Coordinates of N, CA and C in Angstrom, one line a residue:
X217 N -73.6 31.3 -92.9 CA -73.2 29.9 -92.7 C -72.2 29.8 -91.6
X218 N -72.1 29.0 -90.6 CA -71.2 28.7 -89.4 C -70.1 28.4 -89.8
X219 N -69.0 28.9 -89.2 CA -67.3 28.3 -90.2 C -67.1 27.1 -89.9
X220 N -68.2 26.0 -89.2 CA -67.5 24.4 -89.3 C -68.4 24.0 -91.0
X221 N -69.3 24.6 -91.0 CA -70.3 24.0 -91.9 C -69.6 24.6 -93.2
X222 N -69.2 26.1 -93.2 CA -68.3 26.0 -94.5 C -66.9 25.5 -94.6
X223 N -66.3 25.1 -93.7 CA -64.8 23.9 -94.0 C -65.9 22.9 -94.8
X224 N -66.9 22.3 -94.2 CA -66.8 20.8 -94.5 C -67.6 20.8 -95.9
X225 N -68.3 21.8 -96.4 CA -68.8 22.2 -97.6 C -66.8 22.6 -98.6
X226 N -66.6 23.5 -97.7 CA -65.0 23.6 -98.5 C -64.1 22.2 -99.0
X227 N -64.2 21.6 -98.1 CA -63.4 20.3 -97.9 C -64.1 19.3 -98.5
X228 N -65.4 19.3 -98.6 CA -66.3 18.2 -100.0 C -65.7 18.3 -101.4
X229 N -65.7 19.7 -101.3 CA -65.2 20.5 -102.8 C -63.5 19.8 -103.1
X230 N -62.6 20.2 -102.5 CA -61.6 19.7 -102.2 C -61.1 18.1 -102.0
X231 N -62.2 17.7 -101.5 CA -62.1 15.6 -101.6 C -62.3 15.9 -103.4
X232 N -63.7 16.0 -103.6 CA -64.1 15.1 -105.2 C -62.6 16.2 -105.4
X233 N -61.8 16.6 -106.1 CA -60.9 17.4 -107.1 C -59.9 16.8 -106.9
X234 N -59.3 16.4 -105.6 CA -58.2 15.9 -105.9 C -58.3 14.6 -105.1
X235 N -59.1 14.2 -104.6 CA -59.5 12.5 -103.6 C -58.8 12.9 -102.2
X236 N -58.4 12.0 -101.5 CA -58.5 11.9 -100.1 C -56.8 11.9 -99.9
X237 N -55.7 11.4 -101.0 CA -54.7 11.0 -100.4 C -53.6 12.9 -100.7
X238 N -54.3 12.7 -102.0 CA -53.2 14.1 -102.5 C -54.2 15.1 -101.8
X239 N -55.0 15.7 -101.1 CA -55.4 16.7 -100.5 C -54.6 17.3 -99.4
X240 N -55.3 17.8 -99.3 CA -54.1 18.8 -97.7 C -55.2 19.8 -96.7
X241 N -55.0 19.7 -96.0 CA -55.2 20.6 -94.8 C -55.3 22.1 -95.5
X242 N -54.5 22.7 -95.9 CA -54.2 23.9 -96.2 C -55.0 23.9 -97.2
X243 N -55.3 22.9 -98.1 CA -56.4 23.3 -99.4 C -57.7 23.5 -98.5
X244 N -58.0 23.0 -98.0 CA -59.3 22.8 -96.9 C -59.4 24.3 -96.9
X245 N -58.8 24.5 -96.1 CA -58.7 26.0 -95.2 C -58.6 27.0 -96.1
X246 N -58.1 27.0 -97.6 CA -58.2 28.6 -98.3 C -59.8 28.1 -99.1
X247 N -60.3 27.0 -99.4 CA -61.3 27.1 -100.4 C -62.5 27.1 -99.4
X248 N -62.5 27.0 -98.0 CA -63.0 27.5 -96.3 C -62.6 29.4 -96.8
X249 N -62.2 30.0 -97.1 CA -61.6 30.9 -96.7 C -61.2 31.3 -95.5
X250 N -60.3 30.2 -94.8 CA -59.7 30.5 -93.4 C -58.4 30.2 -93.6
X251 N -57.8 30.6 -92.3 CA -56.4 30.6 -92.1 C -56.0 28.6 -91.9
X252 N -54.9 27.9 -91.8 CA -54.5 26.8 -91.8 C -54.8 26.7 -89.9
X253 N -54.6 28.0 -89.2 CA -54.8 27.4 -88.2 C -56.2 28.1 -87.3
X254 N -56.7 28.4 -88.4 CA -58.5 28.9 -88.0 C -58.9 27.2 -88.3
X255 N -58.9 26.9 -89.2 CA -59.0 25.6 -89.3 C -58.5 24.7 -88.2
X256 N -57.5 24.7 -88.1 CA -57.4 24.1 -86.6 C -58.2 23.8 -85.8
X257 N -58.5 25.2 -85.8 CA -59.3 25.4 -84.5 C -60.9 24.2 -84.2
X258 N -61.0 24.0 -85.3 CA -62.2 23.0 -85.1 C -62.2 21.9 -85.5
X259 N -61.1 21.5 -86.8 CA -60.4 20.3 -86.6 C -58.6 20.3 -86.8
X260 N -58.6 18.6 -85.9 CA -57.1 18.8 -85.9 C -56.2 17.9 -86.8
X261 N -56.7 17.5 -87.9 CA -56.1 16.8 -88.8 C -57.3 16.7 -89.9
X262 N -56.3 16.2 -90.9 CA -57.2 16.1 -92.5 C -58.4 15.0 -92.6
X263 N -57.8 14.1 -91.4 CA -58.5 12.6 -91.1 C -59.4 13.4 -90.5
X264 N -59.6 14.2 -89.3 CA -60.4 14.4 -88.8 C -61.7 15.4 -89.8
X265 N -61.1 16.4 -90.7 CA -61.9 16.8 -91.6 C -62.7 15.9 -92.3
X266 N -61.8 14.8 -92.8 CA -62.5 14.3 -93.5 C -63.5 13.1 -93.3
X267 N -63.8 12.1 -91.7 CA -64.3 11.9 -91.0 C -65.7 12.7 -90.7
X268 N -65.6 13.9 -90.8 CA -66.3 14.8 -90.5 C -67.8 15.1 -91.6
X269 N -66.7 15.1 -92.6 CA -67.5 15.1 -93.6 C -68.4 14.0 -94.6
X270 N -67.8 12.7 -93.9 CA -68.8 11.5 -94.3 C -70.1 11.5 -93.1
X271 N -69.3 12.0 -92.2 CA -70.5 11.6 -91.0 C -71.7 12.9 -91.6
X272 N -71.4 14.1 -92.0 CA -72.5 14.6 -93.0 C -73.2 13.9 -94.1
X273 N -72.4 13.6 -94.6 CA -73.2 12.8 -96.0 C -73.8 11.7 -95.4
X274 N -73.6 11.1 -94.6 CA -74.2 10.0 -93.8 C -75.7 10.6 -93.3
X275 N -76.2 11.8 -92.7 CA -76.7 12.5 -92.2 C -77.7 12.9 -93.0
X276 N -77.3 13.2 -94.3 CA -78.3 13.7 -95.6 C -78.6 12.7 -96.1
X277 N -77.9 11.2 -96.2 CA -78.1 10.4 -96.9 C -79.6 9.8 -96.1
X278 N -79.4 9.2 -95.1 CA -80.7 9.2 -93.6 C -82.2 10.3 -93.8
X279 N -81.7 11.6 -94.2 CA -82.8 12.3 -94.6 C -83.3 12.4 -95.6
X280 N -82.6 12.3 -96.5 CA -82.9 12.2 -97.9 C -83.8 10.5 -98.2
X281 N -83.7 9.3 -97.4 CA -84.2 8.3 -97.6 C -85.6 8.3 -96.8
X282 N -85.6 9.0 -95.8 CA -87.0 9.2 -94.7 C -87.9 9.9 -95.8
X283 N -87.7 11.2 -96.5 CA -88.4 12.2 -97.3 C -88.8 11.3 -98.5
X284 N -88.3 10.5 -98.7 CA -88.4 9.8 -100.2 C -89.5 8.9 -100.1
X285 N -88.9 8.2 -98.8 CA -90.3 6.8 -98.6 C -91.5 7.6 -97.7
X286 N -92.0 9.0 -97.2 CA -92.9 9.1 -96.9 C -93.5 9.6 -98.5
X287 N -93.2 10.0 -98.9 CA -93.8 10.8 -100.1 C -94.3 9.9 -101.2
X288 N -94.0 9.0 -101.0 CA -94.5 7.9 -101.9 C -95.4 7.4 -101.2
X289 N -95.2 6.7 -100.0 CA -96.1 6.6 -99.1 C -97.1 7.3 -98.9
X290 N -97.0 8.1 -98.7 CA -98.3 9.4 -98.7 C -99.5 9.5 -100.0
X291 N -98.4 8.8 -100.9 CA -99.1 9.0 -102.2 C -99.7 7.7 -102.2
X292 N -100.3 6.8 -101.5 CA -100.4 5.2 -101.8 C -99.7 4.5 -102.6
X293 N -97.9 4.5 -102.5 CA -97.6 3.7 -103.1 C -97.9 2.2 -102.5
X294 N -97.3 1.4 -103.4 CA -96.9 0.0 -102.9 C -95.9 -0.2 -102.1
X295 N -95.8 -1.3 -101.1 CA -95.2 -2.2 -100.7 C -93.2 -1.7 -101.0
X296 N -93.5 -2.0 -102.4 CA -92.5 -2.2 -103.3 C -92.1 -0.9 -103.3
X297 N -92.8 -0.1 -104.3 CA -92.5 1.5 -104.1 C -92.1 2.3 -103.6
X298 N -92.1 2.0 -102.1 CA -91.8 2.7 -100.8 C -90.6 2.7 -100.6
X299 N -91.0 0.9 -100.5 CA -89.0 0.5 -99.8 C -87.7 1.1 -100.9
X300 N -88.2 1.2 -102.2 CA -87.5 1.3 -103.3 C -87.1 2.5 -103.7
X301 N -88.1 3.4 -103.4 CA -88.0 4.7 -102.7 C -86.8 4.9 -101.8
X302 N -87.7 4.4 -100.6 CA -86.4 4.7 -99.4 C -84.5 4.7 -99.5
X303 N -84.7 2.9 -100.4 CA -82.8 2.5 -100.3 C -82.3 3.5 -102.0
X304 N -83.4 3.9 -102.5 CA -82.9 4.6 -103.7 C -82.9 6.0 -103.5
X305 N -83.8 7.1 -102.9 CA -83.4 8.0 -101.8 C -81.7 8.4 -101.3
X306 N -81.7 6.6 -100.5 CA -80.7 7.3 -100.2 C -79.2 7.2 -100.9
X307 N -79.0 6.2 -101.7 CA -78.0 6.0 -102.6 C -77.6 6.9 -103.1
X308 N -79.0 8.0 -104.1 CA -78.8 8.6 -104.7 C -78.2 10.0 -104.3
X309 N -78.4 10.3 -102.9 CA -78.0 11.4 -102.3 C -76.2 10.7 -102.1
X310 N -75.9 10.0 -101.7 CA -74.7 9.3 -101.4 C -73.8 9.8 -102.5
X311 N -74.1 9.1 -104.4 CA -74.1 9.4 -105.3 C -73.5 10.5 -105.5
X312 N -74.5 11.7 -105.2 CA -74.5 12.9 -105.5 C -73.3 13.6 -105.0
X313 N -72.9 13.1 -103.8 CA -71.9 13.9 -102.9 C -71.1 13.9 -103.2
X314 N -70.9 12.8 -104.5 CA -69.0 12.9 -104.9 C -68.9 12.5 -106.2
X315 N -70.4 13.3 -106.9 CA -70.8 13.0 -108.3 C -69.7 13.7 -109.0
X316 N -69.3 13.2 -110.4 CA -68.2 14.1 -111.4 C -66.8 14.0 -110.4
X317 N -66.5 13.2 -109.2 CA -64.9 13.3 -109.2 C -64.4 12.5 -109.4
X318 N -62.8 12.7 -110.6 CA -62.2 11.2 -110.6 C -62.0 10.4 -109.8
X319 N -61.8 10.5 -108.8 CA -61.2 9.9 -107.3 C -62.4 9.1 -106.8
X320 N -63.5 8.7 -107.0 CA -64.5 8.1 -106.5 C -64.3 7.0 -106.0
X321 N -63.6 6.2 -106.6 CA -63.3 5.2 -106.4 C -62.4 5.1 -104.4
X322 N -61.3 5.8 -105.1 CA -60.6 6.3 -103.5 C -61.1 6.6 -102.4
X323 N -62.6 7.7 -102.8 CA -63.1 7.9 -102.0 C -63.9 7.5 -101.2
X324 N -64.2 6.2 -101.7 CA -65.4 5.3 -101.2 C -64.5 4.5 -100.4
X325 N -63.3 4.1 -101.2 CA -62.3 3.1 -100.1 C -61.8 4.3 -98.7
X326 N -61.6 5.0 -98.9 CA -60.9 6.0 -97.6 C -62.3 5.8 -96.5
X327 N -63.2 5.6 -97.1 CA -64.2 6.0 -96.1 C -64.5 5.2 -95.1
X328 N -64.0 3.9 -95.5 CA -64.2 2.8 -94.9 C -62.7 2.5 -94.2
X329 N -61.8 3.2 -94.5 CA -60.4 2.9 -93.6 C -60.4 4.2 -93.0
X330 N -60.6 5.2 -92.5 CA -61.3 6.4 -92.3 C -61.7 6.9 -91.1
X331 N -63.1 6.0 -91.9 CA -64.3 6.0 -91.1 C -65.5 5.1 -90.7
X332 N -64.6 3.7 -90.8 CA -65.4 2.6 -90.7 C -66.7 2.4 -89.6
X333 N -66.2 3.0 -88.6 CA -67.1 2.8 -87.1 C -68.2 3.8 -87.4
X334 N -68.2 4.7 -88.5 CA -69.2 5.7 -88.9 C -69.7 4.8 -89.9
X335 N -69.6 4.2 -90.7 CA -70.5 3.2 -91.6 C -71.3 2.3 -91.1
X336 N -70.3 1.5 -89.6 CA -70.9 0.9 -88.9 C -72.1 1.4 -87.9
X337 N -72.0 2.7 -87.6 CA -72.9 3.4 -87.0 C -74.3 3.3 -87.4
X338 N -74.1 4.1 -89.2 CA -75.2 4.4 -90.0 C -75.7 3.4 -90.8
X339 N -75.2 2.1 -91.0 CA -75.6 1.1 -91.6 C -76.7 0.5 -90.6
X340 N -76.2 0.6 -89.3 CA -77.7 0.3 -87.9 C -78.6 0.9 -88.0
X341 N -78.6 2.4 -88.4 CA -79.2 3.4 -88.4 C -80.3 2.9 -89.5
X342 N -80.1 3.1 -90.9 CA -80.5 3.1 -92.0 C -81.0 1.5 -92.1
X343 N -81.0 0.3 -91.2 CA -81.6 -1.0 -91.3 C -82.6 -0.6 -90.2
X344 N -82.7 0.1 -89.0 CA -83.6 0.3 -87.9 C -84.7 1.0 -89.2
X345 N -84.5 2.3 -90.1 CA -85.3 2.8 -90.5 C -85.7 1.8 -91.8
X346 N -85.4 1.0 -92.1 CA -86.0 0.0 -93.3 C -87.2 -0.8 -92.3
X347 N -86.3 -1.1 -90.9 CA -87.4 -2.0 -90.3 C -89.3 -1.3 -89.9
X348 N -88.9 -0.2 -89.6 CA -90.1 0.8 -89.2 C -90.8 0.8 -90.3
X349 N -90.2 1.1 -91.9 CA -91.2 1.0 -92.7 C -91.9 0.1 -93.1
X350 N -91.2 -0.8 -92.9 CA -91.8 -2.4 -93.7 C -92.8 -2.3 -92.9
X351 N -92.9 -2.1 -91.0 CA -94.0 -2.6 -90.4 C -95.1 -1.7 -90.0
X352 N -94.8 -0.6 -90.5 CA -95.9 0.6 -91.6 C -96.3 0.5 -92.1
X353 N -95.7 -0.1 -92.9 CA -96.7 0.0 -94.6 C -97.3 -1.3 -94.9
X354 N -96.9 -2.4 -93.2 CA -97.7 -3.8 -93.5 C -99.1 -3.3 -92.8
X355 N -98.8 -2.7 -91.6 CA -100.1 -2.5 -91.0 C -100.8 -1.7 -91.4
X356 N -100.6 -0.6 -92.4 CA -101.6 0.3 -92.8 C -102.7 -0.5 -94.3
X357 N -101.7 -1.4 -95.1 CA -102.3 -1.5 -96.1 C -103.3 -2.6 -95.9
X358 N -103.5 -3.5 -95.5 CA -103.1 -4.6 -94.6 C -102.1 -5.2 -95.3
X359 N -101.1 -5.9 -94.9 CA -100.3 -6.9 -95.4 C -99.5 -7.6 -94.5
X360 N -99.1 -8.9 -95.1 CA -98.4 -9.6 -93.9 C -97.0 -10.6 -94.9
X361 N -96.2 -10.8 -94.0 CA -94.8 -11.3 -94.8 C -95.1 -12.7 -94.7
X362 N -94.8 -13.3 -95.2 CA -94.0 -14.9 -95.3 C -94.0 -15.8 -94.4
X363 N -94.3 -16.5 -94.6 CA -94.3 -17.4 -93.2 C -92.9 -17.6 -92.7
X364 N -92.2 -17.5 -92.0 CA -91.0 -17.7 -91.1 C -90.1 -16.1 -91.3
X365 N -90.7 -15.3 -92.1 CA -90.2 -14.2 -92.0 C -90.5 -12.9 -91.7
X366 N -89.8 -12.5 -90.7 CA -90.1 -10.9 -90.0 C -89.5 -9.0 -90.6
X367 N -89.8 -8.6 -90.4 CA -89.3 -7.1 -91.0 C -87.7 -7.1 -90.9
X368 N -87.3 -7.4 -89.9 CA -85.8 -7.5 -89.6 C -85.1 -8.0 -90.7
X369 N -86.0 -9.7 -91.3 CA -85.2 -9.9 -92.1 C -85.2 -9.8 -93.3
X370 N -86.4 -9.2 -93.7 CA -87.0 -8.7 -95.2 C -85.7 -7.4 -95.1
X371 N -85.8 -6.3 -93.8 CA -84.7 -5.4 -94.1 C -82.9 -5.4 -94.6
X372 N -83.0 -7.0 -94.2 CA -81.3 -7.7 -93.8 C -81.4 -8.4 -95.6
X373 N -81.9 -8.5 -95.6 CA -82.4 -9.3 -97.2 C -81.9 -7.8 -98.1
X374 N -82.7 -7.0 -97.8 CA -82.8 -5.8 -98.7 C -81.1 -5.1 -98.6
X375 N -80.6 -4.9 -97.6 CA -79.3 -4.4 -97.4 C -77.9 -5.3 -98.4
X376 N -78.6 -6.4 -97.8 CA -77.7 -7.5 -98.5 C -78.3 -7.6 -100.4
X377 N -78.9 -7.1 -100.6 CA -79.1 -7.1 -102.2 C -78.2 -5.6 -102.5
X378 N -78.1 -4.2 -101.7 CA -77.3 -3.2 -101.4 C -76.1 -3.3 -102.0
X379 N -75.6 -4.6 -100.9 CA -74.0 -4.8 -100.7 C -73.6 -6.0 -102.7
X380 N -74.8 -6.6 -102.9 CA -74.3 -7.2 -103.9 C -74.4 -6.8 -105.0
X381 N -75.0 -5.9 -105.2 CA -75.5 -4.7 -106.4 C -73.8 -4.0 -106.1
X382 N -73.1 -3.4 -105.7 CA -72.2 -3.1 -104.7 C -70.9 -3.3 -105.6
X383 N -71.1 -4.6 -105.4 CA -70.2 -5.6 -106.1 C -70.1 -6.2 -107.8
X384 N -71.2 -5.9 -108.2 CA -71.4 -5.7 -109.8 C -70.8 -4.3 -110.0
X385 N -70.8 -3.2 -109.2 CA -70.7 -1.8 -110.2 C -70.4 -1.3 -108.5
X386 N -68.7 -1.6 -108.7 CA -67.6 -1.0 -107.8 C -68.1 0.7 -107.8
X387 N -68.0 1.2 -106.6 CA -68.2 2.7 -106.2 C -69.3 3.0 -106.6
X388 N -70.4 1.9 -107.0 CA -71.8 2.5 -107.6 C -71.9 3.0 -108.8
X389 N -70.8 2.8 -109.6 CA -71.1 3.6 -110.9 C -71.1 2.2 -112.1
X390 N -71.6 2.7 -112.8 CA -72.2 4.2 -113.5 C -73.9 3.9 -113.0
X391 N -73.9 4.9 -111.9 CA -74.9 5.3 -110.9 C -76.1 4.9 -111.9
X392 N -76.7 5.2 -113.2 CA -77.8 4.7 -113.8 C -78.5 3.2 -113.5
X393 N -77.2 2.3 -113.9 CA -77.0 0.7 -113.8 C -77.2 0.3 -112.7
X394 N -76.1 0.7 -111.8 CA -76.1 0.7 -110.1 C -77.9 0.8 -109.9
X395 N -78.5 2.0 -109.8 CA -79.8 2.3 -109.4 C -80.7 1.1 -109.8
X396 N -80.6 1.0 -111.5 CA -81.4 0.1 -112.3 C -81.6 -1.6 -111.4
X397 N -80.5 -1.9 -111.5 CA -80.4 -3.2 -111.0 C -80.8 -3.4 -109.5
X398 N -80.2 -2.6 -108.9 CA -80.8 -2.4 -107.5 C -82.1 -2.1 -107.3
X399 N -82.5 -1.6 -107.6 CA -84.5 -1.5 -108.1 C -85.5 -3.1 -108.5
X400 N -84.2 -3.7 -109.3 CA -84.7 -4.9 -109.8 C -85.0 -5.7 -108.6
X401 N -83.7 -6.1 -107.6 CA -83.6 -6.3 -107.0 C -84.4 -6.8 -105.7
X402 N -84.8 -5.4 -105.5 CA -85.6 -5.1 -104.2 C -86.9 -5.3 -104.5
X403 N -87.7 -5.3 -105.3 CA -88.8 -5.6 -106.1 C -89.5 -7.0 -106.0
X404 N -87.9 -7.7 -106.5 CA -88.3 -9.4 -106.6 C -87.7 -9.6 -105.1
X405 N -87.6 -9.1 -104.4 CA -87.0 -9.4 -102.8 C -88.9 -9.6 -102.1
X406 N -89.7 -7.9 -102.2 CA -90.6 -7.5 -102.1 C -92.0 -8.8 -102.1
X407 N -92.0 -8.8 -103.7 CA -92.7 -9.6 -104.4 C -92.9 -10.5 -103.7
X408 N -91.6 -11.4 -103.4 CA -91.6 -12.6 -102.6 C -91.9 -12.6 -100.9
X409 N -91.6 -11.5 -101.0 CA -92.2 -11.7 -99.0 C -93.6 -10.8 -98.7
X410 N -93.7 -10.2 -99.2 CA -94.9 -9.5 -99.1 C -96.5 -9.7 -99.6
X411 N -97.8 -10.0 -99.1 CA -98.5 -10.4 -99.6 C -100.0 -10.0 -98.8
X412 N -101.4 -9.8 -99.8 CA -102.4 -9.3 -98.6 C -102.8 -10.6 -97.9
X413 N -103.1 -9.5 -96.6 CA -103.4 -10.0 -95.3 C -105.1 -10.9 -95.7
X414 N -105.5 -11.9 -95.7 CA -106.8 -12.8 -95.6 C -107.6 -12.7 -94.9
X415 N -108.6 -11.9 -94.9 CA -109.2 -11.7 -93.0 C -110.3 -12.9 -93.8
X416 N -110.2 -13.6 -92.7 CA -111.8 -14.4 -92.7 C -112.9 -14.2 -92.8
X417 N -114.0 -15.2 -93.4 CA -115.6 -14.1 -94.0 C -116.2 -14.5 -92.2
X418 N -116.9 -13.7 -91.8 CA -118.1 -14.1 -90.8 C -118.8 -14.7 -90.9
X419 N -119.2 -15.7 -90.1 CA -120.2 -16.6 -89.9 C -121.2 -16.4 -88.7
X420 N -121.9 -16.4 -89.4 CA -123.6 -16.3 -88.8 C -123.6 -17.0 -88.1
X421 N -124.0 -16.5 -86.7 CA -124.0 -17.3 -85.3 C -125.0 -19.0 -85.4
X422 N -125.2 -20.1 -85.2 CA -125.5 -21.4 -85.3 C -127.3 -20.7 -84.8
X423 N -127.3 -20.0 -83.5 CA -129.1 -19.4 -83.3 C -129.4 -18.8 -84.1
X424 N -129.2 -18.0 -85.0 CA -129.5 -17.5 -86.2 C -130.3 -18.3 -87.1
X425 N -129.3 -19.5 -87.5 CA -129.7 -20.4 -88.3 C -131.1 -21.0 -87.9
X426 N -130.9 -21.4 -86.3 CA -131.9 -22.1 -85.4 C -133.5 -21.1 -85.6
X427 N -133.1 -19.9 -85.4 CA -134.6 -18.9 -85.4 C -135.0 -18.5 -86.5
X428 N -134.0 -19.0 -88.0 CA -134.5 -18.9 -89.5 C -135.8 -20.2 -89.5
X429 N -135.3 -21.2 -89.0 CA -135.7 -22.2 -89.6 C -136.8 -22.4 -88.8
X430 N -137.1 -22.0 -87.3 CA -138.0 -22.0 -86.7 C -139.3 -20.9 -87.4
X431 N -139.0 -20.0 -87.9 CA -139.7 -18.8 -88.6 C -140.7 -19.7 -89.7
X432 N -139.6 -20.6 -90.5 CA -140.5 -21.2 -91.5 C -141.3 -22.0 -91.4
X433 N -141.2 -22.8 -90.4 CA -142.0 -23.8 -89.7 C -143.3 -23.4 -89.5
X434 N -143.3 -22.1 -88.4 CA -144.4 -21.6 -87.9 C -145.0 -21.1 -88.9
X435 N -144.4 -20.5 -90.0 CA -144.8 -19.6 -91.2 C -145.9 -21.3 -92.1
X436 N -145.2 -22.4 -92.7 CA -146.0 -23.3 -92.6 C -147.3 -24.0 -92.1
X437 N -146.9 -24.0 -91.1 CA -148.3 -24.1 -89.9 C -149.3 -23.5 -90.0
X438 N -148.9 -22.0 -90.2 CA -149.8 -20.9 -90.2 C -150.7 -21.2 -91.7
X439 N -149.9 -21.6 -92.8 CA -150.5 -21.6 -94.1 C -151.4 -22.7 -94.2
X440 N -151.1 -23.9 -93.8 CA -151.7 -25.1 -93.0 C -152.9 -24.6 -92.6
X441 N -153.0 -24.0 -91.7 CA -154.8 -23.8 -90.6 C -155.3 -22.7 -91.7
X442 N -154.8 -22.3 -92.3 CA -155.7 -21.5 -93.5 C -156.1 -21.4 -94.5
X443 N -155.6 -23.0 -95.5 CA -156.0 -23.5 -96.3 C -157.6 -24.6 -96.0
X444 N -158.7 -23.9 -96.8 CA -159.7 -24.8 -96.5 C -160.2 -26.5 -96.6
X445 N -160.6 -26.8 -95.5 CA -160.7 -28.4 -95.5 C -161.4 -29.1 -96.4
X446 N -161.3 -29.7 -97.2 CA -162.2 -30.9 -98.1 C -163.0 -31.7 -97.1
X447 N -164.1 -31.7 -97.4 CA -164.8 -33.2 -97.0 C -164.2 -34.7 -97.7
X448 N -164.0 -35.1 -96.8 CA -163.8 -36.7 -97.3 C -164.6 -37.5 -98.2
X449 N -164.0 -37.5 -99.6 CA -165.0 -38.3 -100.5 C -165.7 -39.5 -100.0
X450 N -167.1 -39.4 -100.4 CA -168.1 -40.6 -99.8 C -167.9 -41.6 -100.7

């Protein structure tokens, strides 16, 4: 393993135990097994360590949501399935990164005073990849959204059910609930904008009809000259 990739594996370890404010530099660097100024060497403050280390979880969180919604995908899921897949994907990896530490709470707040312009980064990121899917999994199944509404906004809908799930169960916990309800959520978001596509039945060209009916005519006629004539009663 590369000595940046074991600091910021060290320094994960070191956030969930003791949170973001009582940590130190120096804890980084021995549970890294490096010197305080081997550490240096690749970053130069705790902010910058710990910066570092959301922009990873950021990074797994992004992969971990791609893997989730093809694999369902792959599998014919639904509509529903996929997307639900995808934002639960990636939550769940999020979750994981700083699963079992008291400090959760802290750590979710630090990250956003931190590392705000990295949330802002990945929150564009992770709605660009909501948008690609939605207009995947319309065109492959067939399906088509709502009248006045586009993937952009089915994705901006779905983010925003994210942030308000968010807000019932601070720092995501107790991650079960969190997941539960956010599942609910995106579902009845789904439900409501998503629907199959109607293709029109075909209609038999108007000469068609013209050279049916002509067929029967002549077909009468024919039956006509070959039915035998009566003499006219005298």
């Amino acid at each position: 393993m590369k000595a940046r990739d074991r600091i910021l594996d060290a320094a994960m370890h070191v956030f969930r135990r003791h949170g973001f404010r009582r940590s130190s530099i120096e804890q980084a660097a021995e549970a890294a097994g490096l010197t305080r100024q081997a550490l240096y060497h690749h970053f130069k403050s705790k902010e910058a360590v710990f910066r570092a280390v959301i922009e990873q979880l950021h990074e797994n969180a992004l992969a971990a949501e791609i893997a989730a919604a093809n694999a369902v995908e792959n599998a014919g899921g639904s509509p529903a399935d996929v997307l639900v897949a995808q934002v639960i994907g990636r939550l769940r990896q999020v979750i994981a990164s700083f699963d079992g530490s008291p400090h959760i709470e802290e750590l979710f707040s630090e990250h956003l005073v931190q590392a705000r312009d990295l949330y802002q980064k990945y929150a564009a990121f992770y709605g660009k990849q909501l948008v690609a899917t939605i207009e995947r999994v319309c065109r492959k199944q067939p399906l088509i959204l709502a009248q006045g509404m586009s993937s952009r906004d089915l994705a901006r809908c779905i983010e925003m059910a994210i942030s308000g799930t968010k807000s019932v169960h601070p720092a995501m916990q107790p991650a079960d609930a969190f997941l539960k309800d956010l599942e609910i959520m995106v579902r009845t978001l789904v439900a409501g904008a998503v629907s199959p596509s109607q293709k029109p039945r075909p209609v038999k060209p108007a000469i068609a009809k013209k050279s049916t009916r002509a067929t029967l005519e002549i077909a009468n006629e024919h039956d006509d000259d070959q039915r035998p004539h009566r003499a006219p009663p005298r």
